[in-house]
CSV table of C-alpha atoms in Angstrom, one decimal:
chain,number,residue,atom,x,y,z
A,131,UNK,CA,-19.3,6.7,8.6
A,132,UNK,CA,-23.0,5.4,9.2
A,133,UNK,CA,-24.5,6.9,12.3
A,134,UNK,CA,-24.5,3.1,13.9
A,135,UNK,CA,-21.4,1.9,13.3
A,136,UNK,CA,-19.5,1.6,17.0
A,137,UNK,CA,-16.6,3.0,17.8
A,138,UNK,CA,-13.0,1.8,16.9
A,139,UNK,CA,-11.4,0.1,19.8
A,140,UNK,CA,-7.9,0.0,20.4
A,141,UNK,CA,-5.6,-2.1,22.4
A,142,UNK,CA,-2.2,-0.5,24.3
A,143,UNK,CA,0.7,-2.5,24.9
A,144,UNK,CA,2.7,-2.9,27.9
A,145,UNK,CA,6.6,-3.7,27.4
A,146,UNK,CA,6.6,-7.4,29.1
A,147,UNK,CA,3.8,-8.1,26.2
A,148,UNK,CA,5.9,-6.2,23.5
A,149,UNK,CA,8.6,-8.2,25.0
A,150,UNK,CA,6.6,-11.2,24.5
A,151,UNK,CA,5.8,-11.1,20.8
A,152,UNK,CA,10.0,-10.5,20.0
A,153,UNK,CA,10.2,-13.4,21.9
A,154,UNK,CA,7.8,-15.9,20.8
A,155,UNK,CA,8.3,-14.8,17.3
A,156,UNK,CA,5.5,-12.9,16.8
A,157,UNK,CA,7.7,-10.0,16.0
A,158,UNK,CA,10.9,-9.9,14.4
A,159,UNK,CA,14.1,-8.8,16.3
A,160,UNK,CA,14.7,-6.6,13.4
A,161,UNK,CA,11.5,-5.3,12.7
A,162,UNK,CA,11.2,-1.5,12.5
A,163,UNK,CA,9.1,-0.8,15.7
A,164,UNK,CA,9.8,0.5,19.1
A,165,UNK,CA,7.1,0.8,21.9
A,166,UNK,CA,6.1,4.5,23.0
A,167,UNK,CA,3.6,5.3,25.6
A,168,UNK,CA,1.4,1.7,24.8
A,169,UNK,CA,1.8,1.8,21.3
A,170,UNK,CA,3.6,0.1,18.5
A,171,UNK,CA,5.2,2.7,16.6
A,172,UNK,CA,7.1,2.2,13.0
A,173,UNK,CA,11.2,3.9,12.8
A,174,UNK,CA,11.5,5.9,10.1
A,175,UNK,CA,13.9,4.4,7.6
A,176,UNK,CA,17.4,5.4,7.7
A,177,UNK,CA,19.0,7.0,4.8
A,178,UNK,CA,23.0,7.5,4.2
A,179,UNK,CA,23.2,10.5,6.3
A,180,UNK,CA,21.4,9.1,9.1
A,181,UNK,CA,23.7,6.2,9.1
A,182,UNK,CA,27.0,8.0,9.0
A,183,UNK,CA,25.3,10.8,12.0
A,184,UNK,CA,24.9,7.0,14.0
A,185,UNK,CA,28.3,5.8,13.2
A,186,UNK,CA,30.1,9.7,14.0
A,187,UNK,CA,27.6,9.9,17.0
A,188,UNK,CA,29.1,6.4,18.5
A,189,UNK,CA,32.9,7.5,17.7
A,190,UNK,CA,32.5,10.8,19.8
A,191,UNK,CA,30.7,9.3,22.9
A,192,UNK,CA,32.5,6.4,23.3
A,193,UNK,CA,35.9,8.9,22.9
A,194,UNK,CA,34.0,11.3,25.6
A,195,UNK,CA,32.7,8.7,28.0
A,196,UNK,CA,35.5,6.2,27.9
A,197,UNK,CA,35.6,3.6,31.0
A,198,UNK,CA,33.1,2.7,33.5
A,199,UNK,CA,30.9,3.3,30.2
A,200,UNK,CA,29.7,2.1,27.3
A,201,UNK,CA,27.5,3.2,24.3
A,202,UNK,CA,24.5,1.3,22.9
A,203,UNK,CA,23.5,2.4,19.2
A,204,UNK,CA,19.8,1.5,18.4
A,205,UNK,CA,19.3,-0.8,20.9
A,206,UNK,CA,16.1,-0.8,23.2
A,207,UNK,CA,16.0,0.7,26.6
A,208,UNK,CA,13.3,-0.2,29.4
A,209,UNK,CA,11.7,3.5,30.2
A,210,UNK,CA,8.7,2.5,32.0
A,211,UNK,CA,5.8,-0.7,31.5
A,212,UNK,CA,4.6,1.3,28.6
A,213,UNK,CA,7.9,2.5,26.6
A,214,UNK,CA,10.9,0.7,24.8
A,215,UNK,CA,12.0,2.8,22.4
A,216,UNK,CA,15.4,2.4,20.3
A,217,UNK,CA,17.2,5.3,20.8
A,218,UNK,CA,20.1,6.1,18.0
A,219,UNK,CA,22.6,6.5,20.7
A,220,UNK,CA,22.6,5.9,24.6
A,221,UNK,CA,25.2,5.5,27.2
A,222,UNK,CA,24.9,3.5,30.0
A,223,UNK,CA,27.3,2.9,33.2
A,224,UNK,CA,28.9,-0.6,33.1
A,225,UNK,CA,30.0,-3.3,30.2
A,226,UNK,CA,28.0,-4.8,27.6
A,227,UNK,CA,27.0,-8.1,29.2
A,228,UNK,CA,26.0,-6.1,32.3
A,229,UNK,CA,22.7,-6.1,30.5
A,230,UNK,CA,22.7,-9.3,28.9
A,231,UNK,CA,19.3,-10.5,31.0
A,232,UNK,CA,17.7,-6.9,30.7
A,233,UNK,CA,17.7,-3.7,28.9
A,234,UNK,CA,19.5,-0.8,30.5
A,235,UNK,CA,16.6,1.4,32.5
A,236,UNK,CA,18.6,4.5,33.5
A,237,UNK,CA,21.2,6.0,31.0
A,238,UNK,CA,23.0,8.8,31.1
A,239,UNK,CA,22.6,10.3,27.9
A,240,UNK,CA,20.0,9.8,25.7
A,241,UNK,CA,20.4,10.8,21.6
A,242,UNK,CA,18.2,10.7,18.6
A,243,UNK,CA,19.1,12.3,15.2
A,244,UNK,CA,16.5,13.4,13.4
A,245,UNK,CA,16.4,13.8,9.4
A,246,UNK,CA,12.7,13.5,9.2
A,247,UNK,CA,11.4,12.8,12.3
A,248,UNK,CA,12.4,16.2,13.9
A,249,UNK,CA,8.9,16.5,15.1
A,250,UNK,CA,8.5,13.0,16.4
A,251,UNK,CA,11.7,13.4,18.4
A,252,UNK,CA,10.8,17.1,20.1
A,253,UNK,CA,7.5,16.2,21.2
A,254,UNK,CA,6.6,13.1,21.9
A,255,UNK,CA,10.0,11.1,22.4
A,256,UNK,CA,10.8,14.4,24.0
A,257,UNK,CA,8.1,14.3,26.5
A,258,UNK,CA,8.4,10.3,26.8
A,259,UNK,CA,12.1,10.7,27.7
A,260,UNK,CA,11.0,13.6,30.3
A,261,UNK,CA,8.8,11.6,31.9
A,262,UNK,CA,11.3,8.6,32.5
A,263,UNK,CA,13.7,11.2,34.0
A,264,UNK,CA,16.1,10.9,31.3
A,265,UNK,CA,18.6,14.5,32.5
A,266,UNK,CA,20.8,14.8,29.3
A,267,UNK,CA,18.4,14.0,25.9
A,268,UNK,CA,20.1,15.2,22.8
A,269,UNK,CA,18.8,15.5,19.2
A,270,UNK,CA,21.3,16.0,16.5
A,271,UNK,CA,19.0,17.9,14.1
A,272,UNK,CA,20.7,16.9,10.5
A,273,UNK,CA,18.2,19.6,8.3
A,274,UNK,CA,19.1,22.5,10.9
A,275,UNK,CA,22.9,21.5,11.6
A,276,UNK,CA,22.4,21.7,15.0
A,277,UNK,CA,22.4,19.7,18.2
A,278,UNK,CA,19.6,20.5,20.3
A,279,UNK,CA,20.4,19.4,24.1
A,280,UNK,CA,17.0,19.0,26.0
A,281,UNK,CA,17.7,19.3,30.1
A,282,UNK,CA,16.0,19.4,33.4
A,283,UNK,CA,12.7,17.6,33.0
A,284,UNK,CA,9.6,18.3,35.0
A,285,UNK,CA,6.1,18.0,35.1
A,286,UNK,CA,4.0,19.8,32.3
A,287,UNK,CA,0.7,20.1,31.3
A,288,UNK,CA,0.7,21.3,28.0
A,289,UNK,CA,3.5,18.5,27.1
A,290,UNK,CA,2.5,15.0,24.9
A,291,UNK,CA,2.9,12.9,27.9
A,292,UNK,CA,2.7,15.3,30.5
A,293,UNK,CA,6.4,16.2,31.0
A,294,UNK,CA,8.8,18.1,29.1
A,295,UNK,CA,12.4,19.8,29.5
A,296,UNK,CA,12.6,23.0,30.9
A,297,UNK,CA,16.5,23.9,30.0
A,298,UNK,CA,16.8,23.8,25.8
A,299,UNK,CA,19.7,24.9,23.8
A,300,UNK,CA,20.2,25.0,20.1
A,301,UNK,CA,24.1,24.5,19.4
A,302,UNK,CA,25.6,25.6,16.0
A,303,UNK,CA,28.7,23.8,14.4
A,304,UNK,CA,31.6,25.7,15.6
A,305,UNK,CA,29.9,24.9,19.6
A,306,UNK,CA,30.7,22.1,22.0
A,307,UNK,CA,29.2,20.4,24.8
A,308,UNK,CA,29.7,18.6,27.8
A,309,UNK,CA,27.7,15.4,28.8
A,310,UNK,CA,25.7,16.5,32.1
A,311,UNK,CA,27.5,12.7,33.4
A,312,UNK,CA,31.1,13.6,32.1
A,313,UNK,CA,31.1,16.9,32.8
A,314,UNK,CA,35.0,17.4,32.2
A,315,UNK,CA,34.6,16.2,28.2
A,316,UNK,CA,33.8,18.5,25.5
A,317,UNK,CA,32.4,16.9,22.5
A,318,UNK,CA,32.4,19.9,19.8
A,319,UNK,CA,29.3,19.8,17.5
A,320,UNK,CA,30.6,19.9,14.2
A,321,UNK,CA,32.0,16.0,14.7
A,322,UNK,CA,27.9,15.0,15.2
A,323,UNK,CA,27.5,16.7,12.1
A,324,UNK,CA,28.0,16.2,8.1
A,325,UNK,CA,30.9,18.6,6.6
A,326,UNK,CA,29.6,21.5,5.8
């Protein structure tokens, strides 16, 4: 780098202009991006075991929740003016075409599962999700065979985005859990994961 050049600029997004670009084109629909914190971010690819984690994922909260709820797979969700991302999994109160004019801002529980984005989803979807108050985030961590539940968020400043969760649990196969929002439903762990 010469001693002159200036330095490289960048621009931050806010979610009405990510909006925006879907909507006038400028971005595809199915385009692998998601907005986190401001930026435009790429989703890792999804490979056969990250499909069939999304699919068993689905089955289990949709059994768990049942009515008054519903369960969006990889669809955005409005977390503040600076973050959409697409979550694998998240369940929201209501029906489907309550959120036909706008994405859902407040859901319940909040899942990612992670094959190679394990760091991604800890730390800074982690701390992003903290932030926006999210109480129940989950990561079904394929490599470990584990489902990491991520609870209580509060301010922190050693975090990404200056929040994190306080309450952390690493469940093995043979555990289950219940949703902080159906607290009477036990999903066991082993059906978020690949047979053994």
């Amino acid at each position: 780098m010469e001693v002159d050049d200036p330095p490289i600029r960048t621009r931050r997004w806010t979610r009405v202009e990510y909006d925006r670009l879907i909507e006038y084109g400028v971005l595809a629909e199915d385009e692998h991006l998601e907005l986190l914190d401001g930026r435009l971010v790429v989703r890792e690819p999804q490979g056969r075991r990250h499909s069939a984690a999304v699919v068993a994922l689905q089955q289990a909260l949709a059994q768990a929740f049942g009515a008054g709820f519903h369960v969006r797979p990889q669809l955005p969700i409005a977390l503040d003016d600076a973050s959409e991302p697409e979550p694998d999994a998240v369940v929201v109160r209501g029906a489907p075409w309550d959120y036909a004019s706008r994405h859902p801002v407040a859901p319940v529980l909040l899942v990612e599962i992670a094959e190679t984005s394990l760091a991604i989803d800890r730390q800074h979807k982690g701390s992003i999700y903290a932030r926006a108050g999210i109480a129940d985030y989950w990561i079904v961590n394929l490599p470990e065979a584990v489902l990491e539940i991520y609870r209580d968020p509060a301010p922190s400043a050693s975090a990404r985005f200056g929040w994190a969760y306080r309450s952390t649990q690493h469940l093995m196969r043979d555990a289950s859990i219940a949703p902080l929002a159906a607290p009477t439903a036990l999903i066991a762990v082993t059906a978020l994961l690949p047979p053994a």
